[in-house]
């Protein structure tokens, strides 16, 4: 079997958006699934709209998603000679020609066609003039005027385009720049791309591209046009529906694996399964399972999936992604062991990494911030003696494990004749400043002796100062 070669070919005129990320992901997954290659190509021939900043944003988005390309990035802006060579070839084989019709003349042709109730089109004035190169001339593709061009699409099925619908379209502008349809085919041909998987907004371009493949004498790739991603009102996903940039979701605290899982399910399915690890996606991703109907982007569902991924992930997978949020609050996160120990206590309680970092404040704050209500309710004079006793018992322990901590608390309960709740809540407030937190045994184990003893002491002082 031939090796699969896919590509992602973004135009760098903005950030990496959800739809683009989905295209990149499908191409990457398919290459991974088939042990093929995934190529990154930056389509920056539109100099007016392309910016370096957008190129960087695309890299940043892909990096966060964990999508690595095997070849590239290739830049169209650096490939002018290759396009020129192919355009010359098309001219010399009689598949393209120079055209000197002026914009006014072309507008007049269009007007004439419209007046006759026909589709506006170039009328072929220069088709057989055999003009040579000259300044201001464009190059047009000599499109066949009869028969059909058929797109056999893996997703859409067979789509028939009547060739007489096409006019002799421009493949090189008067400034010498190739047009999109020419550049994309020359690139895909010279990069040996055999699987073109992209958004279905490109279906209408495909017959022109097929004609160029044929004129160049090159075998067609497999085409797979994926339905657009839609918003909840079933219109194409746009800013009106909320954030569409991939990095906005990173900044909201999504785990990349969760976002990748959610993206994959936008237009691809595997039975009813919703949760996929990255590895599972690679194992299961085939073109046949891409759906015909558009995926609807649902941020609420995405967040629920994120919570599931946070719950299921290993602490070491979460650690690098939650760190930036902790650092945003000014915390020093150099102690990896501490970070990896506290993560499991927050995993079941966090829908996003941002939420996880917010709940981790008490682990990092040098001085606790106390919730006034909790202090009033739980830090009362009657609890001073039990807290003192707890301090003493804990200070004699050499290590904290659940069993030992349990014994300490059972002894306290017996000694002071109080229920666990009566002692656990004050301890929680003493250690976290609030009345809601992970289990106190877990917290004690993570915080460690020094911090625990300091915070108990501080709570005692607080009560006594009242
Ligand atoms: N550069 C095109 C875009 O960003 C994609 C071209 C293609 O995939 O063929 O829409």
Tab-separated table of C-alpha atoms in Angstrom, residues 299-458:
chain	number	residue	atom	x	y	z
A	299	UNK	CA	-19.122	24.780	24.434
A	300	UNK	CA	-21.146	23.248	27.288
A	301	UNK	CA	-20.614	19.716	26.016
A	302	UNK	CA	-16.980	20.528	25.469
A	303	UNK	CA	-16.580	21.595	29.076
A	304	UNK	CA	-18.231	18.416	30.331
A	305	UNK	CA	-15.800	16.400	28.232
A	306	UNK	CA	-12.975	18.487	29.637
A	307	UNK	CA	-14.024	17.583	33.191
A	308	UNK	CA	-13.945	13.891	32.208
A	309	UNK	CA	-10.465	14.255	30.740
A	310	UNK	CA	-9.188	16.137	33.768
A	311	UNK	CA	-10.571	13.383	35.973
A	312	UNK	CA	-8.986	10.618	33.895
A	313	UNK	CA	-5.570	12.130	33.186
A	314	UNK	CA	-2.393	11.265	35.052
A	315	UNK	CA	-1.154	14.142	37.282
A	316	UNK	CA	2.032	14.399	35.230
A	317	UNK	CA	-0.045	15.020	32.109
A	318	UNK	CA	-1.993	17.777	33.827
A	319	UNK	CA	0.963	19.421	35.559
A	320	UNK	CA	2.507	21.326	32.610
A	321	UNK	CA	-0.906	22.586	31.521
A	322	UNK	CA	-2.102	23.825	34.905
A	323	UNK	CA	1.220	25.507	35.699
A	324	UNK	CA	0.646	28.635	33.587
A	325	UNK	CA	-2.561	29.342	35.512
A	326	UNK	CA	-0.758	29.046	38.856
A	327	UNK	CA	2.040	31.246	37.569
A	328	UNK	CA	-0.548	33.810	36.507
A	329	UNK	CA	-1.301	34.181	40.219
A	330	UNK	CA	2.377	34.650	40.919
A	331	UNK	CA	3.048	31.257	42.495
A	332	UNK	CA	6.346	29.495	42.203
A	333	UNK	CA	5.686	26.090	40.678
A	334	UNK	CA	9.236	24.750	40.619
A	335	UNK	CA	8.402	22.006	43.101
A	336	UNK	CA	7.098	19.374	40.685
A	337	UNK	CA	6.562	16.769	43.389
A	338	UNK	CA	4.316	19.125	45.340
A	339	UNK	CA	2.355	20.019	42.211
A	340	UNK	CA	1.869	16.382	41.212
A	341	UNK	CA	0.759	15.514	44.733
A	342	UNK	CA	-1.892	18.226	44.954
A	343	UNK	CA	-3.373	17.635	41.485
A	344	UNK	CA	-5.200	14.380	42.377
A	345	UNK	CA	-6.974	16.125	45.249
A	346	UNK	CA	-8.465	18.623	42.771
A	347	UNK	CA	-9.077	16.418	39.737
A	348	UNK	CA	-12.598	15.345	40.717
A	349	UNK	CA	-13.523	18.932	41.534
A	350	UNK	CA	-12.341	20.829	38.453
A	351	UNK	CA	-14.149	21.345	35.181
A	352	UNK	CA	-11.271	23.402	33.799
A	353	UNK	CA	-7.598	23.855	34.574
A	354	UNK	CA	-8.357	27.446	35.474
A	355	UNK	CA	-10.798	26.190	38.085
A	356	UNK	CA	-8.191	23.737	39.321
A	357	UNK	CA	-5.672	26.540	39.754
A	358	UNK	CA	-8.225	28.650	41.612
A	359	UNK	CA	-8.876	25.819	44.013
A	360	UNK	CA	-5.155	25.355	44.514
A	361	UNK	CA	-4.621	28.813	46.000
A	362	UNK	CA	-4.478	27.515	49.559
A	363	UNK	CA	-1.728	25.087	48.606
A	364	UNK	CA	0.457	27.952	47.397
A	365	UNK	CA	-0.430	31.058	49.353
A	366	UNK	CA	2.213	31.888	51.962
A	367	UNK	CA	-0.518	33.673	53.986
A	368	UNK	CA	-4.007	32.211	53.864
A	369	UNK	CA	-6.922	34.341	52.925
A	370	UNK	CA	-9.708	33.501	55.387
A	371	UNK	CA	-13.361	33.380	54.492
A	372	UNK	CA	-14.873	35.496	57.258
A	373	UNK	CA	-18.081	33.472	57.467
A	374	UNK	CA	-16.220	30.168	57.772
A	375	UNK	CA	-13.962	31.595	60.463
A	376	UNK	CA	-16.924	32.846	62.446
A	377	UNK	CA	-18.767	29.579	62.165
A	378	UNK	CA	-15.968	27.104	62.822
A	379	UNK	CA	-13.055	28.756	64.588
A	380	UNK	CA	-14.550	29.058	68.072
A	381	UNK	CA	-12.867	29.044	71.480
A	382	UNK	CA	-14.103	25.499	72.196
A	383	UNK	CA	-11.937	24.156	69.391
A	384	UNK	CA	-8.639	25.598	70.643
A	385	UNK	CA	-7.790	22.615	72.846
A	386	UNK	CA	-8.555	20.000	70.175
A	387	UNK	CA	-6.480	21.988	67.666
A	388	UNK	CA	-3.589	22.172	70.100
A	389	UNK	CA	-3.803	18.447	70.686
A	390	UNK	CA	-3.902	17.824	66.944
A	391	UNK	CA	-0.810	19.957	66.492
A	392	UNK	CA	1.022	17.988	69.106
A	393	UNK	CA	0.005	14.604	67.716
A	394	UNK	CA	0.902	15.546	64.178
A	395	UNK	CA	4.260	16.947	65.158
A	396	UNK	CA	5.238	13.588	66.587
A	397	UNK	CA	4.440	11.752	63.336
A	398	UNK	CA	7.355	11.138	61.019
A	399	UNK	CA	5.208	10.740	57.936
A	400	UNK	CA	1.619	11.385	57.006
A	401	UNK	CA	-0.406	8.589	55.534
A	402	UNK	CA	-4.126	8.132	55.617
A	403	UNK	CA	-4.024	5.363	58.237
A	404	UNK	CA	-1.901	7.314	60.673
A	405	UNK	CA	-3.954	10.453	60.209
A	406	UNK	CA	-7.133	8.524	60.807
A	407	UNK	CA	-5.776	7.213	64.101
A	408	UNK	CA	-4.830	10.725	65.168
A	409	UNK	CA	-8.345	11.980	64.477
A	410	UNK	CA	-10.052	9.016	66.121
A	411	UNK	CA	-7.998	9.644	69.255
A	412	UNK	CA	-8.979	13.303	69.252
A	413	UNK	CA	-12.650	12.458	68.840
A	414	UNK	CA	-12.487	10.116	71.795
A	415	UNK	CA	-10.488	12.430	73.983
A	416	UNK	CA	-12.718	15.460	73.451
A	417	UNK	CA	-15.897	13.508	72.876
A	418	UNK	CA	-16.647	15.217	69.581
A	419	UNK	CA	-17.820	13.955	66.217
A	420	UNK	CA	-15.517	13.964	63.189
A	421	UNK	CA	-17.464	16.815	61.544
A	422	UNK	CA	-16.962	19.015	64.582
A	423	UNK	CA	-13.216	18.761	64.312
A	424	UNK	CA	-12.834	18.304	60.551
A	425	UNK	CA	-14.486	21.602	59.586
A	426	UNK	CA	-12.374	23.774	61.912
A	427	UNK	CA	-9.262	21.967	60.687
A	428	UNK	CA	-10.340	22.579	57.105
A	429	UNK	CA	-10.782	26.302	57.779
A	430	UNK	CA	-7.435	26.388	59.558
A	431	UNK	CA	-5.630	24.719	56.654
A	432	UNK	CA	-7.420	26.268	53.673
A	433	UNK	CA	-9.129	29.406	54.958
A	434	UNK	CA	-12.475	28.140	53.669
A	435	UNK	CA	-15.101	25.546	54.496
A	436	UNK	CA	-15.015	23.802	51.103
A	437	UNK	CA	-11.989	21.828	49.986
A	438	UNK	CA	-10.750	18.338	49.219
A	439	UNK	CA	-10.720	15.826	52.079
A	440	UNK	CA	-8.672	16.947	55.056
A	441	UNK	CA	-6.496	13.824	55.188
A	442	UNK	CA	-5.511	14.451	51.590
A	443	UNK	CA	-4.806	18.104	52.289
A	444	UNK	CA	-2.703	17.358	55.341
A	445	UNK	CA	-0.679	14.802	53.402
A	446	UNK	CA	-0.026	17.214	50.537
A	447	UNK	CA	0.698	20.335	52.583
A	448	UNK	CA	3.206	18.481	54.757
A	449	UNK	CA	4.116	18.893	58.369
A	450	UNK	CA	5.645	22.341	58.330
A	451	UNK	CA	2.770	24.116	56.640
A	452	UNK	CA	0.130	22.167	58.571
A	453	UNK	CA	1.622	23.012	61.962
A	454	UNK	CA	2.072	26.665	61.024
A	455	UNK	CA	-1.507	26.978	59.849
A	456	UNK	CA	-2.937	25.244	62.932
A	457	UNK	CA	-0.921	27.618	65.103
A	458	UNK	CA	-2.166	30.597	63.118
